[in-house]
């Protein structure tokens, strides 16, 4: 370990995903001298176009949207001081059930083994000590998030390089507070489709979360990272909080540790516990 810095790799689905759940750790660990690597799997072409146009709307050009979002991603990485940005370039699959799921170049439609091979090459190149991605449901069921989880876990297994692997999550205790504050500032969340009892619960009970990382000192960078994705502002409702309230609510990032070779205690406040 003495001849190289520690390395963190975060594997995300789209441009802007890096900001909300891992913007704090990317900024914090970069400031601490850790090499940070962001892997973005898709081009984000199913995101909003000019004027908030949606895929299939007149004026929505997926290639132009992808180019715009690439520039925003680079600005986000600058805000977070990410050391290396790697993009796999798969086509954005859109939300679950969209026709775009079935396009030949869609990430969701790509064989896991093929994409995992490409990610494994990056893992061998950067040799991350810690890898972060989503859980098996992609946190909220987005096909590209699920696929990012699948290829990451396959690549980790193939390489055997990372000492620790984490999945992003949110404590369920935080959701009520989010809802209260958003209602306070006049933001109403859309009602879920279907019966409430059939909707999967997001996040985890507090006692199932292994790792709580204080990133409050980097709230301004995290907010700037999210704000860099201005084309998607309609969907990034956290921006409506303002920087101070955003930092107050989003200043701790939480994870579940699913792989560890260090023997560090399971209740952690540092992804690199046991490595330094």
PDB file of C-alpha atoms in Angstrom:
ATOM      1  CA  UNK A   1       0.000   0.000   0.000  1.00  0.00           C
ATOM      2  CA  UNK A   2       2.931   2.349   0.590  1.00  0.00           C
ATOM      3  CA  UNK A   3       3.758   2.854  -3.083  1.00  0.00           C
ATOM      4  CA  UNK A   4       0.320   4.037  -4.221  1.00  0.00           C
ATOM      5  CA  UNK A   5      -2.652   5.953  -2.927  1.00  0.00           C
ATOM      6  CA  UNK A   6      -5.863   4.281  -1.891  1.00  0.00           C
ATOM      7  CA  UNK A   7      -8.436   4.134  -4.689  1.00  0.00           C
ATOM      8  CA  UNK A   8     -12.221   4.434  -4.698  1.00  0.00           C
ATOM      9  CA  UNK A   9     -14.314   3.415  -7.727  1.00  0.00           C
ATOM     10  CA  UNK A  10     -18.003   4.356  -7.986  1.00  0.00           C
ATOM     11  CA  UNK A  11     -20.022   2.651 -10.731  1.00  0.00           C
ATOM     12  CA  UNK A  12     -23.145   4.550 -11.782  1.00  0.00           C
ATOM     13  CA  UNK A  13     -25.758   4.220 -14.511  1.00  0.00           C
ATOM     14  CA  UNK A  14     -26.261   7.765 -15.841  1.00  0.00           C
ATOM     15  CA  UNK A  15     -24.743  11.219 -15.789  1.00  0.00           C
ATOM     16  CA  UNK A  16     -26.063  12.887 -12.565  1.00  0.00           C
ATOM     17  CA  UNK A  17     -26.348   9.613 -10.580  1.00  0.00           C
ATOM     18  CA  UNK A  18     -22.898  10.226  -9.128  1.00  0.00           C
ATOM     19  CA  UNK A  19     -24.016  13.403  -7.389  1.00  0.00           C
ATOM     20  CA  UNK A  20     -26.890  12.412  -5.132  1.00  0.00           C
ATOM     21  CA  UNK A  21     -25.716   9.236  -3.393  1.00  0.00           C
ATOM     22  CA  UNK A  22     -21.942   9.478  -3.771  1.00  0.00           C
ATOM     23  CA  UNK A  23     -21.099  13.123  -4.435  1.00  0.00           C
ATOM     24  CA  UNK A  24     -20.073  13.554  -0.818  1.00  0.00           C
ATOM     25  CA  UNK A  25     -17.736  10.586  -0.662  1.00  0.00           C
ATOM     26  CA  UNK A  26     -16.172  11.411  -4.020  1.00  0.00           C
ATOM     27  CA  UNK A  27     -15.407  14.936  -2.802  1.00  0.00           C
ATOM     28  CA  UNK A  28     -14.324  13.891   0.691  1.00  0.00           C
ATOM     29  CA  UNK A  29     -11.975  11.128  -0.322  1.00  0.00           C
ATOM     30  CA  UNK A  30     -10.451  13.152  -3.148  1.00  0.00           C
ATOM     31  CA  UNK A  31      -9.687  15.862  -0.587  1.00  0.00           C
ATOM     32  CA  UNK A  32      -8.045  13.223   1.598  1.00  0.00           C
ATOM     33  CA  UNK A  33      -5.706  12.176  -1.212  1.00  0.00           C
ATOM     34  CA  UNK A  34      -7.614   9.086  -2.333  1.00  0.00           C
ATOM     35  CA  UNK A  35      -7.657   8.414  -6.088  1.00  0.00           C
ATOM     36  CA  UNK A  36     -11.298   8.570  -7.170  1.00  0.00           C
ATOM     37  CA  UNK A  37     -12.635   6.840 -10.283  1.00  0.00           C
ATOM     38  CA  UNK A  38     -16.157   7.382 -11.591  1.00  0.00           C
ATOM     39  CA  UNK A  39     -17.518   4.886 -14.110  1.00  0.00           C
ATOM     40  CA  UNK A  40     -20.710   6.015 -15.879  1.00  0.00           C
ATOM     41  CA  UNK A  41     -22.320   3.192 -17.827  1.00  0.00           C
ATOM     42  CA  UNK A  42     -24.790   4.971 -20.141  1.00  0.00           C
ATOM     43  CA  UNK A  43     -24.927   8.138 -22.205  1.00  0.00           C
ATOM     44  CA  UNK A  44     -28.071   9.503 -20.541  1.00  0.00           C
ATOM     45  CA  UNK A  45     -29.790   9.929 -23.890  1.00  0.00           C
ATOM     46  CA  UNK A  46     -33.236   9.214 -22.423  1.00  0.00           C
ATOM     47  CA  UNK A  47     -32.968  12.247 -20.158  1.00  0.00           C
ATOM     48  CA  UNK A  48     -34.737  15.554 -20.680  1.00  0.00           C
ATOM     49  CA  UNK A  49     -33.967  17.532 -23.801  1.00  0.00           C
ATOM     50  CA  UNK A  50     -34.361  21.278 -24.435  1.00  0.00           C
ATOM     51  CA  UNK A  51     -37.390  22.742 -22.678  1.00  0.00           C
ATOM     52  CA  UNK A  52     -37.849  19.545 -20.692  1.00  0.00           C
ATOM     53  CA  UNK A  53     -38.747  17.503 -23.779  1.00  0.00           C
ATOM     54  CA  UNK A  54     -39.044  13.777 -23.144  1.00  0.00           C
ATOM     55  CA  UNK A  55     -37.971  10.828 -25.311  1.00  0.00           C
ATOM     56  CA  UNK A  56     -40.348  10.588 -28.238  1.00  0.00           C
ATOM     57  CA  UNK A  57     -41.368  14.247 -28.042  1.00  0.00           C
ATOM     58  CA  UNK A  58     -40.713  16.568 -31.005  1.00  0.00           C
ATOM     59  CA  UNK A  59     -37.320  18.155 -30.522  1.00  0.00           C
ATOM     60  CA  UNK A  60     -35.910  15.383 -28.347  1.00  0.00           C
ATOM     61  CA  UNK A  61     -32.698  14.182 -30.001  1.00  0.00           C
ATOM     62  CA  UNK A  62     -31.077  11.414 -27.905  1.00  0.00           C
ATOM     63  CA  UNK A  63     -27.641  12.035 -29.422  1.00  0.00           C
ATOM     64  CA  UNK A  64     -27.813  15.749 -28.648  1.00  0.00           C
ATOM     65  CA  UNK A  65     -29.067  15.025 -25.131  1.00  0.00           C
ATOM     66  CA  UNK A  66     -26.203  12.577 -24.607  1.00  0.00           C
ATOM     67  CA  UNK A  67     -23.646  15.168 -25.750  1.00  0.00           C
ATOM     68  CA  UNK A  68     -25.120  17.795 -23.451  1.00  0.00           C
ATOM     69  CA  UNK A  69     -25.129  15.409 -20.512  1.00  0.00           C
ATOM     70  CA  UNK A  70     -21.522  14.403 -21.157  1.00  0.00           C
ATOM     71  CA  UNK A  71     -20.489  18.039 -20.763  1.00  0.00           C
ATOM     72  CA  UNK A  72     -22.535  18.285 -17.577  1.00  0.00           C
ATOM     73  CA  UNK A  73     -20.920  15.109 -16.250  1.00  0.00           C
ATOM     74  CA  UNK A  74     -17.475  16.545 -16.825  1.00  0.00           C
ATOM     75  CA  UNK A  75     -18.477  19.711 -14.948  1.00  0.00           C
ATOM     76  CA  UNK A  76     -19.803  17.596 -12.087  1.00  0.00           C
ATOM     77  CA  UNK A  77     -16.530  15.691 -11.899  1.00  0.00           C
ATOM     78  CA  UNK A  78     -14.641  18.984 -11.777  1.00  0.00           C
ATOM     79  CA  UNK A  79     -16.791  20.121  -8.853  1.00  0.00           C
ATOM     80  CA  UNK A  80     -16.089  16.882  -6.980  1.00  0.00           C
ATOM     81  CA  UNK A  81     -12.407  16.789  -8.011  1.00  0.00           C
ATOM     82  CA  UNK A  82     -12.836  13.263  -9.420  1.00  0.00           C
ATOM     83  CA  UNK A  83      -9.449  11.938 -10.498  1.00  0.00           C
ATOM     84  CA  UNK A  84     -10.587   9.769 -13.423  1.00  0.00           C
ATOM     85  CA  UNK A  85     -13.866   9.645 -15.364  1.00  0.00           C
ATOM     86  CA  UNK A  86     -14.562   6.532 -17.443  1.00  0.00           C
ATOM     87  CA  UNK A  87     -17.675   6.195 -19.610  1.00  0.00           C
ATOM     88  CA  UNK A  88     -18.804   2.855 -21.028  1.00  0.00           C
ATOM     89  CA  UNK A  89     -21.051   4.608 -23.564  1.00  0.00           C
ATOM     90  CA  UNK A  90     -24.046   2.272 -23.580  1.00  0.00           C
ATOM     91  CA  UNK A  91     -27.366   3.742 -24.689  1.00  0.00           C
ATOM     92  CA  UNK A  92     -29.652   4.867 -21.882  1.00  0.00           C
ATOM     93  CA  UNK A  93     -32.421   2.268 -21.527  1.00  0.00           C
ATOM     94  CA  UNK A  94     -35.058   4.625 -20.136  1.00  0.00           C
ATOM     95  CA  UNK A  95     -37.446   3.671 -17.352  1.00  0.00           C
ATOM     96  CA  UNK A  96     -38.610   0.098 -16.850  1.00  0.00           C
ATOM     97  CA  UNK A  97     -41.113  -0.899 -19.510  1.00  0.00           C
ATOM     98  CA  UNK A  98     -40.151   1.773 -22.038  1.00  0.00           C
ATOM     99  CA  UNK A  99     -39.668   0.635 -25.651  1.00  0.00           C
ATOM    100  CA  UNK A 100     -36.068   1.859 -25.350  1.00  0.00           C
ATOM    101  CA  UNK A 101     -35.352  -1.093 -23.053  1.00  0.00           C
ATOM    102  CA  UNK A 102     -35.357  -3.324 -26.132  1.00  0.00           C
ATOM    103  CA  UNK A 103     -33.067  -1.351 -28.409  1.00  0.00           C
ATOM    104  CA  UNK A 104     -30.012  -3.404 -29.443  1.00  0.00           C
ATOM    105  CA  UNK A 105     -27.516  -0.956 -27.933  1.00  0.00           C
ATOM    106  CA  UNK A 106     -29.469  -0.322 -24.719  1.00  0.00           C
ATOM    107  CA  UNK A 107     -27.513  -1.045 -21.566  1.00  0.00           C
ATOM    108  CA  UNK A 108     -30.394  -3.142 -20.187  1.00  0.00           C
ATOM    109  CA  UNK A 109     -30.256  -5.271 -23.333  1.00  0.00           C
ATOM    110  CA  UNK A 110     -26.476  -5.809 -23.191  1.00  0.00           C
ATOM    111  CA  UNK A 111     -25.224  -9.234 -22.032  1.00  0.00           C
ATOM    112  CA  UNK A 112     -23.969  -8.911 -18.463  1.00  0.00           C
ATOM    113  CA  UNK A 113     -20.821 -10.879 -19.279  1.00  0.00           C
ATOM    114  CA  UNK A 114     -19.888  -8.483 -22.077  1.00  0.00           C
ATOM    115  CA  UNK A 115     -20.283  -5.320 -20.004  1.00  0.00           C
ATOM    116  CA  UNK A 116     -18.684  -6.964 -16.958  1.00  0.00           C
ATOM    117  CA  UNK A 117     -15.606  -7.747 -19.048  1.00  0.00           C
ATOM    118  CA  UNK A 118     -15.226  -4.073 -19.889  1.00  0.00           C
ATOM    119  CA  UNK A 119     -15.636  -3.027 -16.272  1.00  0.00           C
ATOM    120  CA  UNK A 120     -13.210  -5.734 -15.147  1.00  0.00           C
ATOM    121  CA  UNK A 121     -10.595  -4.181 -17.432  1.00  0.00           C
ATOM    122  CA  UNK A 122     -11.034  -0.879 -15.599  1.00  0.00           C
ATOM    123  CA  UNK A 123     -10.820  -2.590 -12.226  1.00  0.00           C
ATOM    124  CA  UNK A 124      -7.561  -4.233 -13.261  1.00  0.00           C
ATOM    125  CA  UNK A 125      -6.234  -0.889 -14.523  1.00  0.00           C
ATOM    126  CA  UNK A 126      -7.130   1.202 -11.467  1.00  0.00           C
ATOM    127  CA  UNK A 127      -7.046  -1.539  -8.805  1.00  0.00           C
ATOM    128  CA  UNK A 128      -9.664   0.066  -6.539  1.00  0.00           C
ATOM    129  CA  UNK A 129      -9.526  -0.807  -2.858  1.00  0.00           C
ATOM    130  CA  UNK A 130     -13.202   0.124  -2.504  1.00  0.00           C
ATOM    131  CA  UNK A 131     -16.001  -0.214  -5.074  1.00  0.00           C
ATOM    132  CA  UNK A 132     -19.433   1.376  -4.660  1.00  0.00           C
ATOM    133  CA  UNK A 133     -22.555   0.677  -6.730  1.00  0.00           C
ATOM    134  CA  UNK A 134     -26.290  -0.021  -6.314  1.00  0.00           C
ATOM    135  CA  UNK A 135     -28.126  -2.921  -4.685  1.00  0.00           C
ATOM    136  CA  UNK A 136     -29.769  -5.682  -6.711  1.00  0.00           C
ATOM    137  CA  UNK A 137     -32.900  -3.564  -7.283  1.00  0.00           C
ATOM    138  CA  UNK A 138     -30.859  -0.577  -8.441  1.00  0.00           C
ATOM    139  CA  UNK A 139     -32.240   1.217  -5.358  1.00  0.00           C
ATOM    140  CA  UNK A 140     -35.564   2.014  -7.040  1.00  0.00           C
ATOM    141  CA  UNK A 141     -35.925  -0.428  -9.915  1.00  0.00           C
ATOM    142  CA  UNK A 142     -34.432   1.483 -12.842  1.00  0.00           C
ATOM    143  CA  UNK A 143     -33.194  -1.064 -15.409  1.00  0.00           C
ATOM    144  CA  UNK A 144     -29.840   0.661 -15.929  1.00  0.00           C
ATOM    145  CA  UNK A 145     -29.216   0.787 -12.181  1.00  0.00           C
ATOM    146  CA  UNK A 146     -30.008  -2.915 -11.907  1.00  0.00           C
ATOM    147  CA  UNK A 147     -27.676  -3.636 -14.813  1.00  0.00           C
ATOM    148  CA  UNK A 148     -24.911  -1.528 -13.229  1.00  0.00           C
ATOM    149  CA  UNK A 149     -25.258  -3.630 -10.090  1.00  0.00           C
ATOM    150  CA  UNK A 150     -25.075  -6.858 -12.066  1.00  0.00           C
ATOM    151  CA  UNK A 151     -21.993  -5.981 -14.070  1.00  0.00           C
ATOM    152  CA  UNK A 152     -20.204  -4.542 -11.038  1.00  0.00           C
ATOM    153  CA  UNK A 153     -20.703  -7.616  -8.911  1.00  0.00           C
ATOM    154  CA  UNK A 154     -19.668  -9.858 -11.826  1.00  0.00           C
ATOM    155  CA  UNK A 155     -16.532  -7.773 -12.475  1.00  0.00           C
ATOM    156  CA  UNK A 156     -15.590  -7.783  -8.784  1.00  0.00           C
ATOM    157  CA  UNK A 157     -15.940 -11.562  -8.689  1.00  0.00           C
ATOM    158  CA  UNK A 158     -13.816 -11.978 -11.821  1.00  0.00           C
ATOM    159  CA  UNK A 159     -10.996  -9.767 -10.662  1.00  0.00           C
ATOM    160  CA  UNK A 160     -10.930 -10.385  -6.918  1.00  0.00           C
ATOM    161  CA  UNK A 161      -9.212  -7.005  -6.546  1.00  0.00           C
ATOM    162  CA  UNK A 162     -11.396  -4.749  -4.349  1.00  0.00           C
ATOM    163  CA  UNK A 163     -10.959  -5.242  -0.624  1.00  0.00           C
ATOM    164  CA  UNK A 164     -14.396  -3.795   0.096  1.00  0.00           C
ATOM    165  CA  UNK A 165     -17.648  -3.428  -1.863  1.00  0.00           C
ATOM    166  CA  UNK A 166     -20.609  -1.272  -0.872  1.00  0.00           C
ATOM    167  CA  UNK A 167     -24.148  -0.688  -2.084  1.00  0.00           C
ATOM    168  CA  UNK A 168     -25.706   2.758  -1.767  1.00  0.00           C
ATOM    169  CA  UNK A 169     -28.818   3.089   0.363  1.00  0.00           C
ATOM    170  CA  UNK A 170     -30.862   5.562   2.403  1.00  0.00           C
ATOM    171  CA  UNK A 171     -32.096   5.022   5.965  1.00  0.00           C
ATOM    172  CA  UNK A 172     -35.878   4.775   6.069  1.00  0.00           C
ATOM    173  CA  UNK A 173     -35.852   7.218   8.967  1.00  0.00           C
ATOM    174  CA  UNK A 174     -34.588   9.844   6.523  1.00  0.00           C
ATOM    175  CA  UNK A 175     -37.470   9.519   4.072  1.00  0.00           C
ATOM    176  CA  UNK A 176     -40.028  11.006   6.448  1.00  0.00           C
ATOM    177  CA  UNK A 177     -37.754  13.976   7.073  1.00  0.00           C
ATOM    178  CA  UNK A 178     -37.185  14.420   3.317  1.00  0.00           C
ATOM    179  CA  UNK A 179     -40.928  14.367   2.737  1.00  0.00           C
ATOM    180  CA  UNK A 180     -41.603  16.842   5.528  1.00  0.00           C
ATOM    181  CA  UNK A 181     -39.005  19.333   4.304  1.00  0.00           C
ATOM    182  CA  UNK A 182     -39.983  19.041   0.646  1.00  0.00           C
ATOM    183  CA  UNK A 183     -43.644  19.625   1.555  1.00  0.00           C
ATOM    184  CA  UNK A 184     -42.548  22.594   3.647  1.00  0.00           C
ATOM    185  CA  UNK A 185     -40.953  24.226   0.607  1.00  0.00           C
ATOM    186  CA  UNK A 186     -43.905  23.343  -1.623  1.00  0.00           C
ATOM    187  CA  UNK A 187     -42.610  20.306  -3.496  1.00  0.00           C
ATOM    188  CA  UNK A 188     -45.109  17.463  -3.758  1.00  0.00           C
ATOM    189  CA  UNK A 189     -43.852  13.999  -4.619  1.00  0.00           C
ATOM    190  CA  UNK A 190     -45.821  12.163  -7.342  1.00  0.00           C
ATOM    191  CA  UNK A 191     -48.094   9.445  -6.080  1.00  0.00           C
ATOM    192  CA  UNK A 192     -46.834   5.926  -6.947  1.00  0.00           C
ATOM    193  CA  UNK A 193     -48.710   3.891  -9.529  1.00  0.00           C
ATOM    194  CA  UNK A 194     -50.576   0.905  -8.158  1.00  0.00           C
ATOM    195  CA  UNK A 195     -51.597  -0.101  -4.630  1.00  0.00           C
ATOM    196  CA  UNK A 196     -49.242   1.150  -1.921  1.00  0.00           C
ATOM    197  CA  UNK A 197     -48.863  -2.328  -0.434  1.00  0.00           C
ATOM    198  CA  UNK A 198     -47.429  -3.558  -3.741  1.00  0.00           C
ATOM    199  CA  UNK A 199     -44.798  -0.839  -3.981  1.00  0.00           C
ATOM    200  CA  UNK A 200     -41.296  -1.859  -2.883  1.00  0.00           C
ATOM    201  CA  UNK A 201     -39.972   0.005   0.120  1.00  0.00           C
ATOM    202  CA  UNK A 202     -36.999   2.173  -0.634  1.00  0.00           C
ATOM    203  CA  UNK A 203     -33.924   2.215   1.547  1.00  0.00           C
ATOM    204  CA  UNK A 204     -33.306   0.146   4.645  1.00  0.00           C
ATOM    205  CA  UNK A 205     -34.076   0.188   8.353  1.00  0.00           C
ATOM    206  CA  UNK A 206     -31.373   2.128  10.149  1.00  0.00           C
ATOM    207  CA  UNK A 207     -30.020  -0.938  11.940  1.00  0.00           C
ATOM    208  CA  UNK A 208     -29.319  -2.705   8.626  1.00  0.00           C
ATOM    209  CA  UNK A 209     -27.065   0.077   7.347  1.00  0.00           C
ATOM    210  CA  UNK A 210     -23.423  -0.727   8.031  1.00  0.00           C
ATOM    211  CA  UNK A 211     -21.698   2.494   7.022  1.00  0.00           C
ATOM    212  CA  UNK A 212     -22.523   6.145   7.734  1.00  0.00           C
ATOM    213  CA  UNK A 213     -20.051   8.607   6.204  1.00  0.00           C
ATOM    214  CA  UNK A 214     -20.132  12.255   7.272  1.00  0.00           C
ATOM    215  CA  UNK A 215     -19.695  14.359   4.129  1.00  0.00           C
ATOM    216  CA  UNK A 216     -21.230  17.573   5.455  1.00  0.00           C
ATOM    217  CA  UNK A 217     -17.968  19.491   5.014  1.00  0.00           C
ATOM    218  CA  UNK A 218     -18.304  18.863   1.270  1.00  0.00           C
ATOM    219  CA  UNK A 219     -21.940  19.942   0.909  1.00  0.00           C
ATOM    220  CA  UNK A 220     -21.073  22.873  -1.342  1.00  0.00           C
ATOM    221  CA  UNK A 221     -19.208  20.591  -3.748  1.00  0.00           C
ATOM    222  CA  UNK A 222     -21.994  18.034  -3.741  1.00  0.00           C
ATOM    223  CA  UNK A 223     -24.584  20.740  -4.422  1.00  0.00           C
ATOM    224  CA  UNK A 224     -22.430  22.150  -7.237  1.00  0.00           C
ATOM    225  CA  UNK A 225     -22.098  18.662  -8.702  1.00  0.00           C
ATOM    226  CA  UNK A 226     -25.855  18.234  -8.767  1.00  0.00           C
ATOM    227  CA  UNK A 227     -26.370  21.750 -10.121  1.00  0.00           C
ATOM    228  CA  UNK A 228     -23.967  20.984 -12.976  1.00  0.00           C
ATOM    229  CA  UNK A 229     -26.689  18.710 -14.404  1.00  0.00           C
ATOM    230  CA  UNK A 230     -28.882  21.724 -15.166  1.00  0.00           C
ATOM    231  CA  UNK A 231     -30.641  20.091 -18.120  1.00  0.00           C
ATOM    232  CA  UNK A 232     -32.253  17.620 -15.731  1.00  0.00           C
ATOM    233  CA  UNK A 233     -33.281  20.228 -13.142  1.00  0.00           C
ATOM    234  CA  UNK A 234     -36.959  19.257 -13.449  1.00  0.00           C
ATOM    235  CA  UNK A 235     -36.114  15.854 -11.967  1.00  0.00           C
ATOM    236  CA  UNK A 236     -33.439  16.990  -9.503  1.00  0.00           C
ATOM    237  CA  UNK A 237     -35.801  18.306  -6.851  1.00  0.00           C
ATOM    238  CA  UNK A 238     -33.051  18.440  -4.206  1.00  0.00           C
ATOM    239  CA  UNK A 239     -31.786  21.607  -5.886  1.00  0.00           C
ATOM    240  CA  UNK A 240     -34.929  23.359  -4.678  1.00  0.00           C
ATOM    241  CA  UNK A 241     -33.684  23.057  -1.106  1.00  0.00           C
ATOM    242  CA  UNK A 242     -30.859  25.542  -1.566  1.00  0.00           C
ATOM    243  CA  UNK A 243     -27.289  24.723  -0.601  1.00  0.00           C
ATOM    244  CA  UNK A 244     -27.567  25.071   3.186  1.00  0.00           C
ATOM    245  CA  UNK A 245     -30.721  22.991   3.615  1.00  0.00           C
ATOM    246  CA  UNK A 246     -29.419  20.503   1.060  1.00  0.00           C
ATOM    247  CA  UNK A 247     -26.234  20.014   3.089  1.00  0.00           C
ATOM    248  CA  UNK A 248     -28.232  19.651   6.282  1.00  0.00           C
ATOM    249  CA  UNK A 249     -30.372  16.878   4.799  1.00  0.00           C
ATOM    250  CA  UNK A 250     -27.792  15.249   2.531  1.00  0.00           C
ATOM    251  CA  UNK A 251     -24.623  15.596   4.606  1.00  0.00           C
ATOM    252  CA  UNK A 252     -24.340  11.916   5.540  1.00  0.00           C
ATOM    253  CA  UNK A 253     -24.085   9.208   2.881  1.00  0.00           C
ATOM    254  CA  UNK A 254     -25.043   5.681   3.839  1.00  0.00           C
ATOM    255  CA  UNK A 255     -24.068   2.266   2.523  1.00  0.00           C
ATOM    256  CA  UNK A 256     -24.315  -1.454   3.074  1.00  0.00           C
ATOM    257  CA  UNK A 257     -21.010  -3.285   3.076  1.00  0.00           C
ATOM    258  CA  UNK A 258     -21.401  -6.514   1.105  1.00  0.00           C
ATOM    259  CA  UNK A 259     -17.782  -7.588   0.686  1.00  0.00           C
ATOM    260  CA  UNK A 260     -14.837  -7.113   3.034  1.00  0.00           C
ATOM    261  CA  UNK A 261     -11.391  -8.621   3.383  1.00  0.00           C
ATOM    262  CA  UNK A 262     -10.129  -6.242   6.074  1.00  0.00           C
ATOM    263  CA  UNK A 263     -11.959  -7.461   9.158  1.00  0.00           C
ATOM    264  CA  UNK A 264     -13.079  -3.914   9.997  1.00  0.00           C
ATOM    265  CA  UNK A 265     -16.104  -3.700  12.318  1.00  0.00           C
ATOM    266  CA  UNK A 266     -19.379  -3.707  10.402  1.00  0.00           C
ATOM    267  CA  UNK A 267     -20.593  -0.400  11.901  1.00  0.00           C
ATOM    268  CA  UNK A 268     -18.317   2.090  10.147  1.00  0.00           C
ATOM    269  CA  UNK A 269     -17.960   5.805   9.489  1.00  0.00           C
ATOM    270  CA  UNK A 270     -15.269   5.384   6.807  1.00  0.00           C
ATOM    271  CA  UNK A 271     -15.317   3.322   3.593  1.00  0.00           C
ATOM    272  CA  UNK A 272     -11.577   2.810   4.042  1.00  0.00           C
ATOM    273  CA  UNK A 273     -11.791   1.485   7.606  1.00  0.00           C
ATOM    274  CA  UNK A 274      -9.310  -1.371   7.882  1.00  0.00           C
ATOM    275  CA  UNK A 275      -7.270  -0.047   4.947  1.00  0.00           C
ATOM    276  CA  UNK A 276      -5.501   2.865   6.648  1.00  0.00           C
TER     277      UNK A 276
END
